[in-house]
Coordinates of N, CA and C and ligand atoms in Angstrom, one line a residue:
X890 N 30.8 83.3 180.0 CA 30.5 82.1 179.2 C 30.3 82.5 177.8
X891 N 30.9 81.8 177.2 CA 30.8 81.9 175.7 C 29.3 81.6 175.1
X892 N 29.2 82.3 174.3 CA 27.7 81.9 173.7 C 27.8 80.8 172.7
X893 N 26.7 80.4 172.8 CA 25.9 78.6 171.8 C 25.5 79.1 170.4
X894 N 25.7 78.2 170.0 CA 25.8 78.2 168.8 C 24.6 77.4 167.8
X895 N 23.5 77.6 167.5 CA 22.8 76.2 167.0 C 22.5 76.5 165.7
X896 N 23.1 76.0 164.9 CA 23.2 76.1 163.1 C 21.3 75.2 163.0
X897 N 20.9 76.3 162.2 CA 19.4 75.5 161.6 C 19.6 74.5 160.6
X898 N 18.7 73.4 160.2 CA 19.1 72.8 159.4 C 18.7 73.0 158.7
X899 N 17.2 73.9 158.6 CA 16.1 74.3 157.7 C 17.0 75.0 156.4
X900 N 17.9 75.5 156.7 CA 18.9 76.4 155.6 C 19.6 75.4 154.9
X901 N 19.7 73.9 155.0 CA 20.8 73.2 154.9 C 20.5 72.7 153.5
X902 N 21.3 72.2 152.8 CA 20.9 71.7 151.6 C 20.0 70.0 151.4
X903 N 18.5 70.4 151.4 CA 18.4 68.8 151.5 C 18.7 68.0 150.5
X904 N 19.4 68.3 149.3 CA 19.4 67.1 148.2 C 20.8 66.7 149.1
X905 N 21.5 67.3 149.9 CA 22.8 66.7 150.4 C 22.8 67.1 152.2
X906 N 21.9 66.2 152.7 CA 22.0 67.0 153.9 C 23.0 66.3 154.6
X907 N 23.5 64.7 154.1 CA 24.8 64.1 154.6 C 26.4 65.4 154.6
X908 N 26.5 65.9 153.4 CA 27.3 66.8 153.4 C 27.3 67.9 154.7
X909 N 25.8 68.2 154.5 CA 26.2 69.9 155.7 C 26.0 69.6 157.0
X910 N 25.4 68.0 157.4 CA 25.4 68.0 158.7 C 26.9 67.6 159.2
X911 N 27.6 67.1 158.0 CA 29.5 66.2 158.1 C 29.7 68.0 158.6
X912 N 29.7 69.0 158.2 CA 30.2 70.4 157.8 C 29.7 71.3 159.4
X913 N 28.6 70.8 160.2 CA 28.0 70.9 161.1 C 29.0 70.3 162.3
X914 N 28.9 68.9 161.8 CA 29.9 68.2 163.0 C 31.2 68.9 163.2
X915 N 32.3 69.3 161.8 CA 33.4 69.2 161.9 C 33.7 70.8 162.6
X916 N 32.6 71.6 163.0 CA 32.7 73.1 163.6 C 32.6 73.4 165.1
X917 N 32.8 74.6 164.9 CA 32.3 74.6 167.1 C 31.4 74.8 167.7
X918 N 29.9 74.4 166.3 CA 28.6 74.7 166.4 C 28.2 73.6 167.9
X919 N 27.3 74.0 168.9 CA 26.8 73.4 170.4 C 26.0 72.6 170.0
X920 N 24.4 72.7 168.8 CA 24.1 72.2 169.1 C 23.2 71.8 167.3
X921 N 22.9 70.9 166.7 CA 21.8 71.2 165.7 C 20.3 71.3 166.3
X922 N 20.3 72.8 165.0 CA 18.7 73.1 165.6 C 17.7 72.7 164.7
X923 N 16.6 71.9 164.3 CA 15.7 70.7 164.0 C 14.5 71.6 163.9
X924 N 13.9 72.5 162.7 CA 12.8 72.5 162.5 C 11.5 71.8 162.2
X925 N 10.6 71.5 162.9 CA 9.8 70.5 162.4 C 8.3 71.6 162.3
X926 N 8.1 71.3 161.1 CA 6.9 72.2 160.9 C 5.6 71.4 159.8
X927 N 4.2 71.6 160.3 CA 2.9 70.9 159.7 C 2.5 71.4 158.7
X928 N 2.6 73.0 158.1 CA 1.9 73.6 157.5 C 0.3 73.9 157.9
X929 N 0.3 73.8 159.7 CA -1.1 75.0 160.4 C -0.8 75.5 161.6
X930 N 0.1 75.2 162.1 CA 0.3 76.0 163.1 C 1.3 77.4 162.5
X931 N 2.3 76.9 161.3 CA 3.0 77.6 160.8 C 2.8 77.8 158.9
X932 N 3.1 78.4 158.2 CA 2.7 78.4 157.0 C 3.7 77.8 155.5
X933 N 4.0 76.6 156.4 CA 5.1 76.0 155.9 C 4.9 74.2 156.3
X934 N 5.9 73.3 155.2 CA 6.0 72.3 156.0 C 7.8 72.2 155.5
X935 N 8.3 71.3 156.6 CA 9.7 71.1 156.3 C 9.7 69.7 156.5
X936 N 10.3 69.1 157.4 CA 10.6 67.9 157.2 C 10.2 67.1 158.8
X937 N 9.9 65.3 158.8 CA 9.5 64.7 159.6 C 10.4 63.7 160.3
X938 N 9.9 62.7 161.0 CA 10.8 62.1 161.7 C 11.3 60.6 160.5
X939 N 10.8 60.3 159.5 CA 11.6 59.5 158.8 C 12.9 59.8 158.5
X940 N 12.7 61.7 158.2 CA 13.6 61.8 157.7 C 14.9 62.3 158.7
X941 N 14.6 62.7 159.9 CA 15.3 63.0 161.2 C 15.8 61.8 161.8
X942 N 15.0 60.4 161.4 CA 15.7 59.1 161.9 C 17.1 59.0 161.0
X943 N 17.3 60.0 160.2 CA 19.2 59.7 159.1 C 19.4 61.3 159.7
X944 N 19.1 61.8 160.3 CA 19.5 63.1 160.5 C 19.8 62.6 162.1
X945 N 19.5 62.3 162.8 CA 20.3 61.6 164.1 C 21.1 60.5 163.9
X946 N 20.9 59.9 163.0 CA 22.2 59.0 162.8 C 23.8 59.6 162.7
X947 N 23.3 60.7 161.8 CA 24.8 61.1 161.0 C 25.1 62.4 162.1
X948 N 24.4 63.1 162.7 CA 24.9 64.6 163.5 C 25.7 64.3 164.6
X949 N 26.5 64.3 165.1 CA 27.5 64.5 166.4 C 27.2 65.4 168.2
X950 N 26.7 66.3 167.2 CA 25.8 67.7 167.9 C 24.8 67.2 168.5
X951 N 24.3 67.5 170.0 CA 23.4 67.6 170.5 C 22.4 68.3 169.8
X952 N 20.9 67.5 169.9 CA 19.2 68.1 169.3 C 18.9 68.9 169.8
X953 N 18.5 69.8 169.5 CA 17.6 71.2 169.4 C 16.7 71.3 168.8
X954 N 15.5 70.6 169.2 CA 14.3 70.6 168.2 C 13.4 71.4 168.6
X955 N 13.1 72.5 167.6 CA 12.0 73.6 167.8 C 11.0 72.9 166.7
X956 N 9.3 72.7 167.7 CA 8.4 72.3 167.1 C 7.7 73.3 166.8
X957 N 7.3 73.6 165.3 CA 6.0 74.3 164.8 C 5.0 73.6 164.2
X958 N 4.3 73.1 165.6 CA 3.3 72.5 165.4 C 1.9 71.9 166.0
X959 N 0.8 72.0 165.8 CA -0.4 72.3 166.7 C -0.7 71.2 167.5
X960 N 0.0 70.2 167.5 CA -0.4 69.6 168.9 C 1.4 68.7 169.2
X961 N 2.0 69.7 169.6 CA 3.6 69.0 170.3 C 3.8 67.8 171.0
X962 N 2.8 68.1 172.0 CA 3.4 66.6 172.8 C 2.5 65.1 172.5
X963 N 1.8 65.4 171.1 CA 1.6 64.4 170.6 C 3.0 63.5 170.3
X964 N 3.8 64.4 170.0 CA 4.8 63.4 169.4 C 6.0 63.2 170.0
X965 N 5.7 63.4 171.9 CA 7.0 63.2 172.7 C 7.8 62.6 172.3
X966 N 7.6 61.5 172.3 CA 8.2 59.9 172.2 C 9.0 59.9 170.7
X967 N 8.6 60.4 169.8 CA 9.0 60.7 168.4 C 10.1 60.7 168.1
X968 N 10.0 62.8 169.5 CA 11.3 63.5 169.5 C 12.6 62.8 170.7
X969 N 11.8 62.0 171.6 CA 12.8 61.3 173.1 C 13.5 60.7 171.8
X970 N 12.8 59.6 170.9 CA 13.5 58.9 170.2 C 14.6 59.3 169.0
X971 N 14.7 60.5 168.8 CA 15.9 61.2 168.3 C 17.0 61.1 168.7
X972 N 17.0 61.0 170.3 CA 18.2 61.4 171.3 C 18.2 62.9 171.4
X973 N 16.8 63.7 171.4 CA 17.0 64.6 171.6 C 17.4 65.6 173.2
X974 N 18.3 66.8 172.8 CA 18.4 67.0 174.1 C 17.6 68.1 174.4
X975 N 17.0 68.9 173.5 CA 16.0 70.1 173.9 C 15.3 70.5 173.4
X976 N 14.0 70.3 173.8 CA 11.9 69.9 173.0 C 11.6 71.7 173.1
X977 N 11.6 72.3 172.4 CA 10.9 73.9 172.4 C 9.4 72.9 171.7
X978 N 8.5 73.6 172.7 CA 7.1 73.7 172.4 C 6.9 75.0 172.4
X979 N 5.7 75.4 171.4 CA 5.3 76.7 171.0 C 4.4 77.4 172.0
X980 N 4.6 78.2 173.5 CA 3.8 78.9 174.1 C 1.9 78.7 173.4
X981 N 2.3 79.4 172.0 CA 0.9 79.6 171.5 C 0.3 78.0 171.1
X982 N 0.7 77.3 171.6 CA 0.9 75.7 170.7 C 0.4 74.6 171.5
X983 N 0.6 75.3 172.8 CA -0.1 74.4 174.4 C -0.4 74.7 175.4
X984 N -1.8 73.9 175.7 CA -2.9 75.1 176.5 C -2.2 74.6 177.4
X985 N -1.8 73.1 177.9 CA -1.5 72.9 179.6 C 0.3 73.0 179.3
X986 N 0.4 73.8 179.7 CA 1.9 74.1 179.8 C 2.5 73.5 180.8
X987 N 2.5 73.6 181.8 CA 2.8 73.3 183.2 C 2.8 71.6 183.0
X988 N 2.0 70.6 182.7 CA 1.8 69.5 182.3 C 3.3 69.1 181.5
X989 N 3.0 69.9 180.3 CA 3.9 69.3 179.1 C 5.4 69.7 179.3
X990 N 5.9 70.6 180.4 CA 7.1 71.1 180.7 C 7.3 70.0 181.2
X991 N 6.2 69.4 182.4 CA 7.0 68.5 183.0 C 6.6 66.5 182.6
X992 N 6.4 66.6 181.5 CA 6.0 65.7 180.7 C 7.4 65.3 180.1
X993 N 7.8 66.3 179.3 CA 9.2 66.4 178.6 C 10.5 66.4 179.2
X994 N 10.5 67.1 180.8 CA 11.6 66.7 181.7 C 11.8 65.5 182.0
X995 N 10.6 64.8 183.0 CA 10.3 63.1 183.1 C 10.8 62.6 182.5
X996 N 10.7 62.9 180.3 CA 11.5 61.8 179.8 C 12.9 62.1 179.9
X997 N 13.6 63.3 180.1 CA 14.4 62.7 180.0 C 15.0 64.2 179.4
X998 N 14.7 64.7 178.8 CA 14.6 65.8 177.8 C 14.8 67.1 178.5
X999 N 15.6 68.3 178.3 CA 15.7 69.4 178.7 C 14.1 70.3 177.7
X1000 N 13.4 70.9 178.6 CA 12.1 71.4 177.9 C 12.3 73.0 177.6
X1001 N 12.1 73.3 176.5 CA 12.2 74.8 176.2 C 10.7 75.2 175.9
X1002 N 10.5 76.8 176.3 CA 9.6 77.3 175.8 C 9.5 78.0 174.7
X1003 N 8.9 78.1 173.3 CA 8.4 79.1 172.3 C 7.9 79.9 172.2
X1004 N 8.0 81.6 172.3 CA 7.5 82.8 172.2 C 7.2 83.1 170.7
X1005 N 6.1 83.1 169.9 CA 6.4 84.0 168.4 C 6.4 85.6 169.0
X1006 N 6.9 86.5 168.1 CA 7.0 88.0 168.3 C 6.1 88.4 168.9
X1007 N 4.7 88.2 168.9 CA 3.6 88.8 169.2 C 2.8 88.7 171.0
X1008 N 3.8 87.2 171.2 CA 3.5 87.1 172.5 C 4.5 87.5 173.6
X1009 N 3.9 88.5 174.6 CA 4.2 88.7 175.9 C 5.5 87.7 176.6
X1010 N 6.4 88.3 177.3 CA 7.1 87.6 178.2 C 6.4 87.5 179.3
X1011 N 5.5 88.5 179.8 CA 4.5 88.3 181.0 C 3.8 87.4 180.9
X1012 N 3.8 86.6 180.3 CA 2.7 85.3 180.2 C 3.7 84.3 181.0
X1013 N 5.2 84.5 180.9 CA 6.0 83.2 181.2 C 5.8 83.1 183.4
X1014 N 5.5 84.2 183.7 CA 5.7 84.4 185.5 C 5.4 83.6 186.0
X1015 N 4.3 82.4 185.4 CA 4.2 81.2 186.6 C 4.8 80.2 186.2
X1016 N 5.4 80.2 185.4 CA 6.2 78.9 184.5 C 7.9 79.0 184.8
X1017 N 8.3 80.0 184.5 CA 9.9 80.8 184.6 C 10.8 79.9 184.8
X1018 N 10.3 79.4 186.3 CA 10.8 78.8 187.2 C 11.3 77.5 187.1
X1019 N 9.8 76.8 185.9 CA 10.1 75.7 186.1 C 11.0 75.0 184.3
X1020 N 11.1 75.8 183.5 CA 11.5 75.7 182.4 C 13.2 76.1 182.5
X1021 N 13.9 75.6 181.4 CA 15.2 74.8 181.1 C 15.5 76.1 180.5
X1022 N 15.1 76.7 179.5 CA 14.6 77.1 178.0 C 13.8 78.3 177.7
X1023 N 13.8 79.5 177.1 CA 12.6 80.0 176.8 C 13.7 80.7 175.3
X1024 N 12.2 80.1 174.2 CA 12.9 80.3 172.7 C 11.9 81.5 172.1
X1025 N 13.1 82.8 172.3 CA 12.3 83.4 171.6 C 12.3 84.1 169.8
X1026 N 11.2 84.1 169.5 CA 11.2 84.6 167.8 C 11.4 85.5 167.7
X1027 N 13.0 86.0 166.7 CA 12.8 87.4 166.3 C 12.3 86.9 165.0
X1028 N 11.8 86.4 163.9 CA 10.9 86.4 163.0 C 9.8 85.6 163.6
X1029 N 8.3 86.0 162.6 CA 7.5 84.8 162.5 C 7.6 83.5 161.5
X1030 N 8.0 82.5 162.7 CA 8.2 81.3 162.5 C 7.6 80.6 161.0
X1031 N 8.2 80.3 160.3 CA 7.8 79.1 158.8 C 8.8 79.1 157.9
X1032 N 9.6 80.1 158.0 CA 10.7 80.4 156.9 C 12.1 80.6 157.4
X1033 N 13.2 80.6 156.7 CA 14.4 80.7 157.0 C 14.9 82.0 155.9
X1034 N 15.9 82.6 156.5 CA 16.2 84.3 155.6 C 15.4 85.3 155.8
X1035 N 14.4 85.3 156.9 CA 13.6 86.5 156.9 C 14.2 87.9 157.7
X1036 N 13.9 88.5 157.8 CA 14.3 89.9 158.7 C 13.9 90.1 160.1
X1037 N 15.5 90.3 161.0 CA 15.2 90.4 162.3 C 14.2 91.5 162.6
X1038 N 13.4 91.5 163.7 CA 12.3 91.8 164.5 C 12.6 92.9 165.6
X1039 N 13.3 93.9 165.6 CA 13.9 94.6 166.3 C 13.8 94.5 167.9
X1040 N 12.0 94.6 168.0 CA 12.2 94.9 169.2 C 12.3 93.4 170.0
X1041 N 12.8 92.2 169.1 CA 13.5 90.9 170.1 C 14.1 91.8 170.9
X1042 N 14.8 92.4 171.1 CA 16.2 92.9 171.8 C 15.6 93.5 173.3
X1043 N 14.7 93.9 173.4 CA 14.1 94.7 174.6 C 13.6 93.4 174.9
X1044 N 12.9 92.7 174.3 CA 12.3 91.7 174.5 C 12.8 91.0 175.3
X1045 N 13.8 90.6 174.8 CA 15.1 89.5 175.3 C 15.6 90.1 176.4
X1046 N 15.7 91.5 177.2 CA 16.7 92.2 178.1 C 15.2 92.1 179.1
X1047 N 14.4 92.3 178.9 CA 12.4 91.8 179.8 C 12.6 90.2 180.1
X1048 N 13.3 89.3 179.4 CA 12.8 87.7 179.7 C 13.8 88.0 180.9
X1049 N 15.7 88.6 180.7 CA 16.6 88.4 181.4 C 16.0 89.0 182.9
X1050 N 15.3 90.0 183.0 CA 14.9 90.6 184.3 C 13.9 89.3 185.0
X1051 N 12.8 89.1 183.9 CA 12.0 88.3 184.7 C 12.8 86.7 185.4
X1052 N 13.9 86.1 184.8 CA 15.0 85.4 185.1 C 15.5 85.4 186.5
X1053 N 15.9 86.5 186.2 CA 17.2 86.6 187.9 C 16.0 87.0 188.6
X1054 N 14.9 87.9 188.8 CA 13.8 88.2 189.7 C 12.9 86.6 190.2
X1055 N 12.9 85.8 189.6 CA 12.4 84.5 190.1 C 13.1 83.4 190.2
X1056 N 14.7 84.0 189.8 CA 16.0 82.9 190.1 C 15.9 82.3 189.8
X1057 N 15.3 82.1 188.3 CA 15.0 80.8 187.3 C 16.4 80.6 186.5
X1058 N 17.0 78.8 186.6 CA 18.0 78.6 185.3 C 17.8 78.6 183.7
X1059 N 16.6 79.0 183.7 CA 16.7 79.1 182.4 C 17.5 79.9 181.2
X1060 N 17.6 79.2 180.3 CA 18.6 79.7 179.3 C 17.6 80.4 178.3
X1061 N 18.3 81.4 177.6 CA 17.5 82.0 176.9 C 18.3 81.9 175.3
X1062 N 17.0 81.3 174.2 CA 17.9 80.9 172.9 C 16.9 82.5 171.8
X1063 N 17.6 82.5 170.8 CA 16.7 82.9 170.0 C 16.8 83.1 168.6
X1064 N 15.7 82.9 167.7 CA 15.6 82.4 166.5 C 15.4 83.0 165.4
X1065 N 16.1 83.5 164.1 CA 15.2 84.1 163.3 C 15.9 85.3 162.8
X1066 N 16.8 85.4 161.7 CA 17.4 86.5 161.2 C 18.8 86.8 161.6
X1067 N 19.5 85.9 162.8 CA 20.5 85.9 163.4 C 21.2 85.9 162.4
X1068 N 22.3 87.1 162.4 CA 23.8 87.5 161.7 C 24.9 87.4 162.2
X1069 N 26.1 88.3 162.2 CA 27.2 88.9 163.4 C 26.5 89.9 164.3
X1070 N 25.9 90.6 163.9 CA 25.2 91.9 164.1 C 24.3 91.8 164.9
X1071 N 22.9 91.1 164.6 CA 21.7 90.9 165.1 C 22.5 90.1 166.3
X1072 N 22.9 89.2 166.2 CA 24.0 88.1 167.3 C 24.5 88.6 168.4
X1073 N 25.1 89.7 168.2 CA 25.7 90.4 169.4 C 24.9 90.9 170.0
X1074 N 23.5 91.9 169.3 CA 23.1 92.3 169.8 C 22.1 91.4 170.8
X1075 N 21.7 90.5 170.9 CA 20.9 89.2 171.1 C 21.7 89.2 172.5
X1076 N 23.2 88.8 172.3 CA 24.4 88.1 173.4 C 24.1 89.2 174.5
X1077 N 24.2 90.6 173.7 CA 24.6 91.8 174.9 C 23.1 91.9 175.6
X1078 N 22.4 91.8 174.9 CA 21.0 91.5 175.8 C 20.6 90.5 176.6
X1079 N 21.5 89.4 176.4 CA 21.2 88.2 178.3 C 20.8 87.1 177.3
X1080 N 20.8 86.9 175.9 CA 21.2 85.7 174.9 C 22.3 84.7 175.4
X1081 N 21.8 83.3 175.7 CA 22.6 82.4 175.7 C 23.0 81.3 174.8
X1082 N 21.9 81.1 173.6 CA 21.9 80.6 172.5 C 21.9 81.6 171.7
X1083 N 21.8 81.5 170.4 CA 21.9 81.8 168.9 C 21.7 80.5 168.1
X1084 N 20.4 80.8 167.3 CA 20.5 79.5 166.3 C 20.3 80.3 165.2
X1085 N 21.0 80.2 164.1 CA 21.4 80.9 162.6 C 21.2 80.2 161.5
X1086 N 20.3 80.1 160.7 CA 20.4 79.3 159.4 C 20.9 80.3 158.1
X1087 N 20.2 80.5 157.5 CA 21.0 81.2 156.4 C 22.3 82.3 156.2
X1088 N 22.6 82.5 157.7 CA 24.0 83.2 157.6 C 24.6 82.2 157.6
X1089 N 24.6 81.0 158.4 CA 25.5 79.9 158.2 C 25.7 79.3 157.0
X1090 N 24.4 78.8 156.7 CA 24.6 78.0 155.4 C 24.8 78.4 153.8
X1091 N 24.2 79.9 154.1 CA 24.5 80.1 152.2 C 26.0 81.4 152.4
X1092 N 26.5 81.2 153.7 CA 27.7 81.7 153.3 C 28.9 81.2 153.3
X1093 N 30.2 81.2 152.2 CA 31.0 80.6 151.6 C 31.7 79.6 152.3
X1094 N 32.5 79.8 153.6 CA 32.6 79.1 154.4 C 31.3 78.7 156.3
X1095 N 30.7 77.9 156.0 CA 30.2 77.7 157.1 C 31.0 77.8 158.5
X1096 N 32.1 77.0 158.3 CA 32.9 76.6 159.6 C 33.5 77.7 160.4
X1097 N 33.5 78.7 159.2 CA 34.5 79.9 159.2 C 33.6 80.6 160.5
X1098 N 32.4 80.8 159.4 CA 31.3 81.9 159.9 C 30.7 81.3 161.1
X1099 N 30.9 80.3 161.7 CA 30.3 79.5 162.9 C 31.3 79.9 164.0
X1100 N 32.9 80.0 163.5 CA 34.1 80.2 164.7 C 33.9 81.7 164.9
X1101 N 33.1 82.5 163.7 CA 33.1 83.9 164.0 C 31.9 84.1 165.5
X1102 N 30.7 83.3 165.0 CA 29.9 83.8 166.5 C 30.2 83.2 167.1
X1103 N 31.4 82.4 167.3 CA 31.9 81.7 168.9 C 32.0 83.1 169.1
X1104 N 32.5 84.0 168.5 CA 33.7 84.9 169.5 C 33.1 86.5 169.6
X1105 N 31.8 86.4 169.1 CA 31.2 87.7 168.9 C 31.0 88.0 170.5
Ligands
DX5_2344 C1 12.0 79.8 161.4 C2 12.8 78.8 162.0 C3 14.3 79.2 162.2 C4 14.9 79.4 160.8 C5 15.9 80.5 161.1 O1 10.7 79.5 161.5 O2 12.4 78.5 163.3 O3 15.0 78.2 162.9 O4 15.6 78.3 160.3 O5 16.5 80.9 159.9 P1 17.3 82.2 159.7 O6 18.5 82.1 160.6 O7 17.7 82.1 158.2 O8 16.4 83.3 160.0
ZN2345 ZN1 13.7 77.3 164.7

């Protein structure tokens, strides 16, 4: 299976975000990936659902919304109302897990989980099973351009074991410094997504560099 593709939007230009989401659509990018951040769970704020209600209008692409934010399923309904197809909540972000997985399935919603670097895949063993999703950080979350996290990579080849050992479908995405390079290495490690912002967007051709990690 070919690997996914989820261009961040966090990288995108917001004085023209009409243009790069048109530039999003017209590629072989799977899905747009949707940072939504408070400035306390993460050390940043980006953008909200006023502004996501013209960002679901205009995208083609299935939603990928990764929440960095201290209480997620406050704003189920928010993200259902996007047309979104996949809610990442932040492991470190929600005490009743088990609840909110299946809070977000009910609606309707494929549910992903959020690892930052620091947290354990061992924490996922009683959940595995029941999750769509598990999104892990090769940076810590708030910024776009920062430097991959090396040991994602072992990291990511530990989620793939715990996977097929409890015969869970989950897909495994991951976020945060993705290149050609860092990308493959992600893929060769049991990566089924790739979400990429700053290789995508500040380089010359997007559409180009998007057909390139189709084929990595
Ligand atoms: C970081 C965000 C990422 C970010 C990735 O907190 O979750 O989605 O946009 O950006 P790059 O690909 O530039 O590291
Ligand atoms: Zn993200």
């Amino acid at each position: 299976m070919s690997i996914k593709i989820s261009p961040s939007l966090l990288s995108a230009n917001f004085g023209n975000l009409e243009r790069d989401i048109q530039i999003i659509n017209e590629s072989e990018a799977d899905y747009l990936h949707i940072d939504i951040m408070d400035g306390v769970f993460v050390p940043n704020i980006s953008f909200g659902f006023p502004v996501l209600k013209y960002v679901k209008e205009l995208s083609t692409k299935p939603l990928d919304v990764h929440l960095m934010i201290t209480e997620p399923m406050k704003f189920l309904n928010e993200v259902k109302d996007l047309g979104t197809e996949i809610m990442n909540v932040h492991y470190e972000a929600t005490p009743h897990l088990n609840r909110a997985i299946d809070q977000i399935k009910t609606s309707g919603m494929r549910a992903g989980i959020t690892l930052n670097p620091a947290t354990p895949i061992s924490l996922l063993e009683e959940i595995i099973s029941d999750v769509d999703m598990v999104l892990i950080m090769s940076v810590n979350p708030g910024f776009g351009g920062q430097k991959f996290i090396d040991n994602s990579i072992s990291k990511c080849e530990r989620l793939k074991e715990l996977i097929l050992k409890k015969g869970s479908n989950a897909l495994i995405e991951v976020d945060g410094g993705i290149n050609l390079e860092t990308g493959r290495k992600m893929k060769n490690a049991g990566a089924d997504i790739l979400v990429a912002g700053n290789y995508i967007f500040k380089s010359p051709d997007p559409i180009q560099t998007i057909k390139q990690f189709k084929q990595i």
